[in-house]
Coordinates of C-alpha atoms (C1' of nucleotides) in Angstrom, one line a residue:
Chain A
M1410 CA 97.4 -149.4 -93.3
W1411 CA 100.9 -150.2 -94.0
S1412 CA 100.4 -151.7 -97.2
R1413 CA 98.5 -148.8 -98.6
P1414 CA 100.3 -146.4 -100.8
R1415 CA 101.1 -143.1 -99.5
K1416 CA 99.4 -139.9 -100.6
A1417 CA 101.6 -137.0 -101.9
P1418 CA 102.0 -134.3 -99.1
R1419 CA 101.5 -130.7 -99.7
Q1420 CA 102.4 -128.4 -96.9
T1421 CA 100.3 -127.3 -93.9
L1422 CA 99.0 -130.5 -92.7
T1423 CA 101.1 -133.6 -92.9
L1424 CA 100.8 -137.2 -91.7
E1425 CA 103.8 -136.6 -89.6
R1426 CA 102.2 -133.5 -87.7
I1427 CA 99.0 -135.5 -87.2
V1428 CA 100.9 -138.4 -85.7
A1429 CA 102.9 -136.2 -83.5
E1430 CA 99.9 -134.4 -82.3
A1431 CA 98.1 -137.6 -81.6
V1432 CA 101.0 -139.0 -79.5
A1433 CA 100.9 -135.8 -77.6
L1434 CA 97.3 -135.9 -77.1
L1435 CA 97.3 -139.4 -76.0
D1436 CA 100.2 -138.8 -73.5
E1437 CA 98.3 -135.8 -72.1
E1438 CA 94.8 -137.1 -71.9
G1439 CA 94.9 -140.9 -72.4
A1440 CA 93.3 -143.2 -75.1
D1441 CA 89.7 -142.6 -74.5
R1442 CA 90.2 -138.8 -74.9
L1443 CA 91.5 -139.1 -78.5
T1444 CA 88.7 -138.3 -80.8
M1445 CA 89.0 -137.0 -84.3
R1446 CA 87.4 -133.9 -83.4
R1447 CA 89.7 -133.1 -80.7
L1448 CA 92.7 -134.0 -82.6
A1449 CA 91.7 -131.8 -85.4
E1450 CA 91.0 -129.0 -83.0
R1451 CA 94.5 -129.3 -81.6
L1452 CA 95.9 -129.1 -85.1
D1453 CA 93.6 -126.1 -85.7
T1454 CA 91.6 -127.7 -88.6
G1455 CA 88.3 -129.5 -89.1
S1456 CA 87.9 -133.1 -88.4
T1457 CA 87.0 -133.8 -92.0
T1458 CA 90.5 -132.6 -93.1
L1459 CA 92.1 -135.4 -91.1
Y1460 CA 90.2 -138.0 -93.1
W1461 CA 92.1 -136.8 -96.1
H1462 CA 95.3 -137.9 -94.7
V1463 CA 94.0 -140.9 -93.1
K1464 CA 91.4 -143.4 -93.8
T1465 CA 90.0 -144.1 -90.3
K1466 CA 90.8 -143.4 -86.7
D1467 CA 92.5 -146.7 -86.5
D1468 CA 95.0 -145.5 -89.0
V1469 CA 96.0 -142.7 -86.4
L1470 CA 96.4 -145.2 -83.6
D1471 CA 98.4 -147.5 -85.8
L1472 CA 100.8 -144.8 -86.6
A1473 CA 100.9 -143.4 -83.1
L1474 CA 101.8 -146.8 -81.8
D1475 CA 104.5 -147.4 -84.4
A1476 CA 105.8 -144.1 -83.4
V1477 CA 106.4 -145.3 -79.9
F1478 CA 108.3 -148.3 -81.2
G1479 CA 110.4 -145.9 -83.1
E1480 CA 111.7 -144.6 -79.6
V1481 CA 113.2 -148.0 -78.7
P1482 CA 116.9 -147.9 -79.4
L1483 CA 118.7 -150.7 -81.4
P1484 CA 121.4 -152.0 -79.2
D1485 CA 124.9 -152.5 -80.2
P1486 CA 125.3 -156.3 -80.7
A1487 CA 128.9 -156.2 -79.9
G1488 CA 128.3 -156.9 -76.1
G1489 CA 126.9 -160.4 -76.6
W1490 CA 123.4 -161.7 -77.3
Q1491 CA 122.1 -161.5 -73.8
A1492 CA 123.1 -157.9 -73.2
A1493 CA 121.6 -157.1 -76.5
V1494 CA 118.3 -158.7 -75.7
R1495 CA 118.2 -157.3 -72.3
E1496 CA 118.9 -153.9 -73.6
L1497 CA 116.3 -154.1 -76.6
I1498 CA 113.6 -155.6 -74.2
G1499 CA 114.3 -153.0 -71.7
G1500 CA 114.1 -150.2 -74.1
W1501 CA 111.0 -151.7 -75.5
R1502 CA 109.3 -151.8 -72.1
A1503 CA 110.4 -148.3 -71.3
A1504 CA 109.1 -146.8 -74.4
L1505 CA 105.7 -148.4 -73.7
L1506 CA 105.7 -147.2 -70.3
R1507 CA 106.4 -143.7 -71.3
H1508 CA 103.2 -143.8 -73.2
P1509 CA 100.9 -145.8 -71.1
W1510 CA 98.1 -145.6 -73.6
S1511 CA 100.0 -147.9 -75.9
A1512 CA 99.5 -150.8 -73.6
T1513 CA 95.9 -150.8 -74.5
M1514 CA 96.7 -151.0 -78.2
L1515 CA 99.0 -154.0 -78.3
D1516 CA 96.1 -156.1 -79.4
R1517 CA 96.5 -154.9 -82.9
P1518 CA 99.0 -156.2 -85.6
L1519 CA 102.5 -154.6 -85.1
M1520 CA 103.2 -154.1 -88.7
G1521 CA 104.6 -150.7 -88.6
P1522 CA 108.1 -150.2 -89.9
N1523 CA 109.5 -149.3 -86.5
A1524 CA 108.0 -152.3 -84.8
L1525 CA 109.1 -154.6 -87.6
E1526 CA 112.6 -153.4 -87.4
R1527 CA 112.9 -154.1 -83.7
T1528 CA 111.4 -157.5 -84.1
E1529 CA 113.9 -158.3 -87.0
F1530 CA 116.7 -157.2 -84.6
L1531 CA 115.4 -159.6 -82.1
Y1532 CA 115.4 -162.4 -84.6
Q1533 CA 118.8 -161.7 -85.8
T1534 CA 120.2 -161.5 -82.4
L1535 CA 118.8 -164.7 -81.5
T1536 CA 119.8 -166.6 -84.7
G1537 CA 123.3 -165.0 -84.4
A1538 CA 123.5 -166.3 -80.9
G1539 CA 123.0 -170.0 -82.2
F1540 CA 119.3 -170.6 -82.0
T1541 CA 118.4 -172.5 -85.0
A1542 CA 114.7 -171.9 -84.4
P1543 CA 114.6 -168.5 -82.7
Q1544 CA 110.8 -168.3 -82.9
A1545 CA 109.9 -169.7 -79.5
A1546 CA 112.6 -167.5 -77.9
A1547 CA 111.5 -164.3 -79.7
Y1548 CA 107.9 -165.2 -78.9
S1549 CA 108.5 -165.7 -75.3
L1550 CA 110.5 -162.5 -74.9
S1551 CA 107.9 -160.3 -76.8
N1552 CA 105.2 -161.9 -75.0
Y1553 CA 106.8 -161.0 -71.7
V1554 CA 107.4 -157.4 -72.4
M1555 CA 103.9 -156.9 -73.7
G1556 CA 102.3 -158.9 -70.7
S1557 CA 104.5 -156.8 -68.3
V1558 CA 103.6 -153.5 -69.6
V1559 CA 100.0 -154.2 -69.7
M1560 CA 100.1 -155.5 -66.2
Q1561 CA 102.2 -152.7 -64.9
V1562 CA 99.9 -149.9 -66.6
T1563 CA 96.8 -151.6 -65.4
W1564 CA 97.9 -151.7 -61.7
Q1565 CA 100.4 -148.9 -60.9
D1566 CA 98.2 -146.0 -61.4
R1567 CA 95.2 -147.5 -59.8
D1568 CA 95.0 -146.3 -56.2
D1569 CA 97.3 -148.6 -54.4
E1570 CA 95.2 -147.6 -51.3
D1571 CA 92.1 -149.1 -52.8
T1572 CA 93.3 -152.3 -54.2
G1573 CA 95.6 -152.7 -51.2
A1574 CA 92.8 -152.3 -48.8
F1575 CA 90.5 -154.5 -51.0
L1576 CA 92.9 -157.2 -50.8
R1577 CA 93.7 -156.9 -47.1
E1578 CA 90.0 -156.9 -46.3
R1579 CA 89.8 -160.4 -48.0
A1580 CA 93.1 -161.6 -46.6
G1581 CA 91.2 -164.7 -45.4
L1582 CA 90.2 -165.7 -48.8
Y1583 CA 93.5 -164.8 -50.6
P1584 CA 96.2 -165.1 -47.9
A1585 CA 99.2 -165.6 -50.1
L1586 CA 98.2 -162.9 -52.4
A1587 CA 97.6 -160.5 -49.7
E1588 CA 100.9 -161.2 -48.1
H1589 CA 103.2 -161.4 -51.3
G1590 CA 101.3 -159.7 -54.0
L1591 CA 100.9 -156.1 -52.9
D1592 CA 104.1 -154.1 -53.0
H1593 CA 105.5 -153.9 -56.4
E1594 CA 109.1 -153.0 -57.4
W1595 CA 108.3 -153.1 -61.0
D1596 CA 111.7 -152.6 -62.5
A1597 CA 113.4 -155.3 -60.3
T1598 CA 110.7 -157.7 -60.7
F1599 CA 110.6 -157.3 -64.5
D1600 CA 114.4 -157.9 -64.5
E1601 CA 114.2 -160.9 -62.4
G1602 CA 111.5 -162.5 -64.8
L1603 CA 113.6 -161.6 -67.8
G1604 CA 116.5 -163.4 -66.0
Y1605 CA 114.4 -166.5 -65.7
L1606 CA 113.6 -166.5 -69.5
L1607 CA 117.3 -166.0 -70.5
T1608 CA 118.5 -168.7 -68.2
G1609 CA 115.9 -170.9 -69.5
M1610 CA 116.9 -170.1 -73.0
R1611 CA 120.6 -170.6 -72.4
Q1612 CA 119.9 -174.0 -70.9
A1613 CA 117.7 -175.1 -73.6
G1614 CA 120.1 -174.1 -76.3
K1615 CA 123.3 -175.3 -74.8
P1616 CA 123.1 -179.0 -75.5
K1617 CA 122.3 -178.5 -79.1
T1618 CA 124.8 -175.9 -80.1
G1619 CA 127.2 -175.1 -77.3
R1620 CA 127.2 -171.4 -78.2
L1621 CA 124.6 -170.0 -76.0
D1622 CA 126.5 -168.4 -73.3
Chain B
M263 CA 41.8 -160.6 -70.7
W264 CA 42.8 -164.2 -72.0
S265 CA 44.2 -162.7 -75.2
R266 CA 46.6 -160.6 -73.3
P267 CA 50.0 -162.0 -73.0
R268 CA 50.8 -163.2 -69.5
K269 CA 53.5 -160.9 -68.2
A270 CA 56.6 -162.7 -67.6
P271 CA 57.2 -164.0 -64.1
R272 CA 59.3 -162.1 -61.6
Q273 CA 63.0 -162.6 -61.6
T274 CA 63.2 -162.9 -65.4
L275 CA 66.2 -160.8 -65.5
T276 CA 69.1 -161.6 -63.3
L277 CA 72.7 -160.6 -63.3
E278 CA 73.6 -164.1 -64.2
R279 CA 71.5 -164.2 -67.3
I280 CA 73.0 -160.8 -68.3
V281 CA 76.5 -162.0 -67.8
A282 CA 75.9 -165.3 -69.7
E283 CA 74.2 -163.6 -72.5
A284 CA 76.9 -161.1 -72.7
V285 CA 79.6 -163.8 -73.0
A286 CA 77.6 -165.6 -75.6
L287 CA 77.2 -162.3 -77.6
L288 CA 80.8 -161.6 -77.3
D289 CA 81.7 -165.2 -78.4
E290 CA 79.4 -164.9 -81.4
E291 CA 80.0 -161.4 -82.6
G292 CA 83.1 -160.1 -80.9
A293 CA 83.8 -157.2 -78.7
D294 CA 82.9 -154.4 -80.7
R295 CA 79.5 -155.7 -81.4
L296 CA 78.5 -155.8 -77.8
T297 CA 76.3 -152.8 -77.2
M298 CA 73.9 -152.4 -74.4
R299 CA 71.0 -152.1 -76.9
R300 CA 71.9 -155.3 -78.6
L301 CA 72.5 -157.2 -75.3
A302 CA 69.0 -156.1 -74.2
E303 CA 67.5 -157.1 -77.3
R304 CA 69.0 -160.6 -76.9
L305 CA 67.5 -160.6 -73.4
D306 CA 64.2 -159.5 -74.8
T307 CA 64.1 -156.4 -72.7
G308 CA 65.0 -152.6 -73.0
S309 CA 68.5 -151.2 -72.7
T310 CA 67.4 -149.2 -69.7
T311 CA 66.5 -152.3 -67.8
L312 CA 70.1 -153.5 -68.0
Y313 CA 71.1 -150.4 -66.0
W314 CA 69.1 -151.5 -63.2
H315 CA 71.3 -154.5 -62.7
V316 CA 74.3 -152.9 -63.7
K317 CA 76.0 -149.4 -63.3
T318 CA 77.9 -149.2 -66.5
K319 CA 78.7 -151.2 -69.6
D320 CA 82.2 -151.6 -68.0
D321 CA 80.5 -153.7 -65.4
V322 CA 79.3 -156.1 -67.9
L323 CA 82.7 -156.5 -69.4
D324 CA 84.3 -156.9 -65.9
L325 CA 81.8 -159.6 -65.2
A326 CA 82.1 -161.2 -68.5
L327 CA 85.8 -161.4 -68.3
D328 CA 85.6 -162.8 -64.7
A329 CA 83.2 -165.5 -66.0
V330 CA 86.0 -166.6 -68.4
F331 CA 88.5 -167.0 -65.6
G332 CA 85.8 -169.0 -63.9
E333 CA 86.4 -171.6 -66.7
V334 CA 90.0 -172.1 -65.6
P335 CA 90.3 -175.4 -63.6
L336 CA 92.2 -175.4 -60.4
P337 CA 94.7 -178.2 -60.7
D338 CA 95.5 -180.8 -58.1
P339 CA 98.6 -179.7 -56.3
A340 CA 99.6 -183.3 -55.6
G341 CA 101.5 -183.7 -58.9
G342 CA 104.2 -181.2 -57.9
W343 CA 104.5 -177.6 -58.3
Q344 CA 105.7 -177.6 -61.9
A345 CA 102.9 -179.7 -63.0
A346 CA 100.5 -177.6 -61.1
V347 CA 101.7 -174.4 -62.7
R348 CA 101.8 -175.9 -66.3
E349 CA 98.2 -177.0 -65.7
L350 CA 97.0 -173.7 -64.3
I351 CA 98.7 -171.6 -66.9
G352 CA 97.7 -173.8 -69.7
G353 CA 94.0 -173.7 -68.6
W354 CA 94.2 -170.0 -68.2
R355 CA 95.5 -169.6 -71.8
A356 CA 93.0 -172.1 -73.0
A357 CA 90.0 -170.3 -71.5
L358 CA 91.2 -167.0 -72.9
L359 CA 91.6 -168.4 -76.3
R360 CA 88.1 -169.9 -76.2
H361 CA 86.9 -166.4 -75.8
P362 CA 89.2 -164.4 -78.0
W363 CA 87.5 -161.0 -77.1
S364 CA 89.0 -161.5 -73.6
A365 CA 92.5 -160.9 -74.8
T366 CA 91.4 -157.2 -75.6
M367 CA 90.1 -156.7 -72.1
L368 CA 93.2 -157.8 -70.1
D369 CA 94.1 -154.1 -69.6
R370 CA 91.5 -153.8 -66.8
P371 CA 92.1 -154.9 -63.2
L372 CA 91.4 -158.5 -62.6
M373 CA 89.7 -158.1 -59.3
G374 CA 86.8 -160.5 -60.0
P375 CA 86.6 -163.5 -57.5
N376 CA 87.5 -166.0 -60.2
A377 CA 90.5 -164.2 -61.3
L378 CA 91.6 -163.7 -57.7
E379 CA 91.1 -167.3 -56.9
R380 CA 93.4 -168.4 -59.6
T381 CA 96.1 -165.7 -58.7
E382 CA 95.9 -166.9 -55.1
F383 CA 96.3 -170.5 -56.3
L384 CA 99.4 -169.5 -58.2
Y385 CA 101.0 -167.8 -55.2
Q386 CA 100.2 -170.6 -52.9
T387 CA 101.7 -173.1 -55.3
L388 CA 104.9 -171.1 -55.7
T389 CA 105.3 -170.4 -52.0
G390 CA 104.6 -174.2 -51.3
A391 CA 107.4 -174.9 -53.8
G392 CA 109.8 -172.9 -51.7
F393 CA 109.8 -169.5 -53.2
T394 CA 110.2 -167.1 -50.4
A395 CA 109.4 -164.2 -52.8
P396 CA 107.0 -165.7 -55.2
Q397 CA 106.0 -162.3 -56.6
A398 CA 108.6 -162.2 -59.5
A399 CA 107.7 -165.7 -60.6
A400 CA 104.0 -165.1 -60.4
Y401 CA 104.4 -162.1 -62.3
S402 CA 106.5 -163.6 -65.0
L403 CA 104.0 -166.4 -65.5
S404 CA 101.0 -164.2 -65.7
N405 CA 102.6 -161.7 -67.9
Y406 CA 103.7 -164.6 -70.2
V407 CA 100.1 -166.1 -70.5
M408 CA 98.5 -162.6 -71.1
G409 CA 101.2 -161.7 -73.6
S410 CA 100.8 -165.0 -75.4
V411 CA 97.1 -164.8 -75.6
V412 CA 97.1 -161.2 -76.8
M413 CA 99.7 -162.1 -79.4
Q414 CA 98.1 -165.2 -80.7
V415 CA 94.6 -163.7 -80.9
T416 CA 96.0 -160.7 -82.7
W417 CA 97.7 -162.8 -85.4
Q418 CA 96.1 -166.1 -85.9
D419 CA 92.9 -165.0 -87.3
R420 CA 94.4 -162.3 -89.5
D421 CA 94.7 -163.4 -93.0
D422 CA 97.9 -165.4 -92.8
E423 CA 98.0 -164.9 -96.6
D424 CA 98.1 -161.2 -96.2
T425 CA 100.7 -160.8 -93.6
G426 CA 102.9 -163.7 -95.0
A427 CA 102.8 -161.9 -98.5
F428 CA 103.4 -158.6 -96.8
L429 CA 106.6 -159.8 -95.0
R430 CA 107.7 -162.0 -97.9
E431 CA 107.6 -158.9 -100.1
R432 CA 109.9 -157.0 -97.7
A433 CA 112.1 -160.1 -97.0
G434 CA 115.0 -157.9 -98.0
L435 CA 114.3 -155.5 -94.9
Y436 CA 113.5 -158.3 -92.5
P437 CA 115.2 -161.5 -93.7
A438 CA 115.3 -163.3 -90.3
L439 CA 111.8 -162.4 -89.6
A440 CA 110.6 -163.6 -93.0
E441 CA 112.5 -166.7 -92.6
H442 CA 111.7 -167.8 -89.0
G443 CA 108.7 -165.8 -88.0
L444 CA 106.0 -166.8 -90.2
D445 CA 104.7 -170.4 -89.4
H446 CA 103.3 -170.6 -86.0
E447 CA 102.7 -173.8 -84.0
W448 CA 101.1 -171.8 -81.3
D449 CA 100.7 -174.6 -78.7
A450 CA 104.3 -176.0 -79.0
T451 CA 105.7 -172.5 -79.1
F452 CA 103.8 -171.7 -75.9
D453 CA 105.0 -174.7 -74.2
E454 CA 108.6 -174.2 -75.0
G455 CA 108.5 -170.7 -73.8
L456 CA 106.8 -171.8 -70.5
G457 CA 109.5 -174.3 -70.2
Y458 CA 112.2 -171.5 -70.4
L459 CA 110.4 -169.7 -67.6
L460 CA 110.2 -172.8 -65.5
T461 CA 113.8 -173.7 -66.0
G462 CA 114.8 -170.2 -65.2
M463 CA 112.7 -170.3 -61.9
R464 CA 114.1 -173.7 -60.9
Q465 CA 117.8 -172.4 -61.4
A466 CA 117.1 -169.2 -59.5
G467 CA 115.6 -170.9 -56.5
K468 CA 117.8 -173.9 -56.2
P469 CA 120.8 -172.4 -54.5
K470 CA 118.7 -170.6 -51.8
T471 CA 116.3 -173.4 -50.8
G472 CA 117.1 -176.7 -52.5
R473 CA 113.7 -177.5 -52.9
L474 CA 112.7 -176.4 -56.3
D475 CA 112.5 -179.5 -58.4
Chain C
dT1464 C1' 40.7 -154.0 -48.4
dC1465 C1' 43.6 -150.7 -49.3
dC1466 C1' 47.9 -148.4 -49.6
dA1467 C1' 52.6 -147.6 -49.8
dC1468 C1' 56.8 -149.7 -51.2
dT1469 C1' 60.0 -152.4 -53.8
dA1470 C1' 61.5 -154.6 -57.9
dC1471 C1' 61.5 -154.0 -62.4
dT1472 C1' 60.5 -152.2 -67.1
dA1473 C1' 60.3 -149.2 -71.2
dG1474 C1' 60.2 -144.9 -74.5
dA1475 C1' 61.9 -140.7 -75.4
dC1476 C1' 65.9 -138.3 -75.1
dC1477 C1' 70.8 -136.2 -74.8
dA1478 C1' 75.5 -135.6 -75.8
dT1479 C1' 79.1 -137.6 -78.4
dC1480 C1' 81.4 -140.3 -81.6
dG1481 C1' 83.4 -141.8 -86.2
dA1482 C1' 82.6 -141.1 -90.7
dT1483 C1' 80.6 -139.0 -95.1
dC1484 C1' 78.3 -135.6 -98.3
dC1485 C1' 78.8 -131.6 -100.6
dG1486 C1' 80.6 -127.7 -101.7
dG1487 C1' 84.2 -125.1 -101.7
dT1488 C1' 89.7 -123.0 -102.0
dC1489 C1' 94.3 -122.9 -103.3
dA1490 C1' 98.6 -123.8 -105.9
dC1491 C1' 100.4 -125.5 -109.4
dT1492 C1' 100.7 -127.0 -114.6
dC1493 C1' 99.9 -126.7 -119.5
Chain D
dG66 C1' 94.3 -118.1 -117.2
dA67 C1' 91.7 -122.1 -117.3
dG68 C1' 91.7 -126.5 -115.3
dT69 C1' 93.0 -130.0 -112.4
dG70 C1' 93.8 -132.2 -108.4
dA71 C1' 95.4 -131.6 -103.6
dC72 C1' 93.3 -130.0 -99.6
dC73 C1' 89.8 -128.0 -96.3
dG74 C1' 85.3 -127.6 -93.5
dG75 C1' 80.2 -127.0 -92.2
dA76 C1' 76.5 -129.6 -91.8
dT77 C1' 74.8 -134.1 -91.2
dC78 C1' 74.1 -139.3 -90.6
dG79 C1' 73.5 -143.4 -87.9
dA80 C1' 75.0 -145.4 -83.8
dT81 C1' 76.4 -145.6 -79.1
dG82 C1' 76.5 -145.2 -73.6
dG83 C1' 73.9 -143.5 -70.4
dT84 C1' 69.8 -140.6 -68.2
dC85 C1' 65.0 -139.0 -67.2
dT86 C1' 60.6 -139.7 -66.7
dA87 C1' 56.8 -142.5 -66.3
dG88 C1' 55.2 -146.2 -65.4
dT89 C1' 53.5 -151.5 -63.7
dA90 C1' 53.4 -155.9 -61.2
dG91 C1' 53.7 -158.1 -57.1
dT92 C1' 54.3 -158.0 -51.6
dG93 C1' 53.7 -156.7 -47.0
dG94 C1' 51.6 -154.1 -43.6
dA95 C1' 47.7 -151.8 -41.2

DNA sequence: TCCACTACTAGACCATCGATCCGGTCACTC
DNA sequence: GAGTGACCGGATCGATGGTCTAGTAGTGGA
């Protein structure tokens, strides 16, 4: 998708409008309700027309997902690498949570310009902090956000009543889970886990470079 | 009479056979090639028949996914909590990677008995290690595995040629990414990130309980 | 011995989807 | 003012998830 050359625009229907409407539709109705027909209808056109601007439906999804990444603010690096990482990752998470459908789509290559820009920022922040091989750190951090969002989106809107009851019924089988796993303070838990990662990264880096704090 | 084919004996089609065949089909052809028709064909029956054993296709997927979790060995807790966690999480990752299609399905509630058993084990290991509130730790760890698998599955089979070329062409835009982000030693990187997490967890727990080592 | 009942199977069918074919229309350019 | 290429859409294709209808084979009861 990203490597294909862009067609010249004309007027009424533009790629931007398509993407914006796709995001709106996804926000309002969810991933499984996005069909080319429905999207076309909202844009007051025929489904065929969309295929002039876009090769497949997957293109629409790729573009919509990258639009979400575009909402992630790039932090000011002046506050130190850990603050920058926290801010970037936090914004990353917030943007994905604002558009819960995006969690279902993280299994596609994030090669859009917005996603790449954020990843590049992460790598630069980490190398700037003294990591000579920032890959593992960047990998851990992005894995952690992705996983967190997928997990939260999967569980938070499901009837907490239902899962709660389900697990409590089986408290005999899963005692620790039933006792500690039910109430979720998503934000706090996320921050705590991010803290673990940053602590570990600081520790691992220190002996080598002495700069990571 | 004698030329008539003997009708297959009773009990030919069981839920177990359906799930096993679904996993095999998913392994061989991938998630998007699993259709009820194809699955029925492989089981030498009609697609309708499947719906006697199963309510929807999602049921098949839920069962198949939980079957993958069933492959994750439960470690021996005797070696200490960190070894147990490493072993559980490593086996978790390995099982998912053996069935790459499973990465696409992590956005559904993992309420199967096999998945729950592993989660319970994780919670028990962590509480046994002295974590009074093991939720954040368990959350971090499972998020990390999930994210790692999704990331690796997304990227490793994609033509490394293509993404490599794509990024190198844009090395001006994404210098740090092009320099450090291309070669992947998946296993080592995963272990390193897991190390960060465990270090962070140890540090965080120590002052409170003094037992986490 | 017969009959009802359960477990199970299949073909035809429905609505819907992504995508394409083919036939247009409109705004520019030469 | 003819032509060209950007743009649009109705009809349609093949495939899918799922249901309806119509069974059949074996089992237990009377």
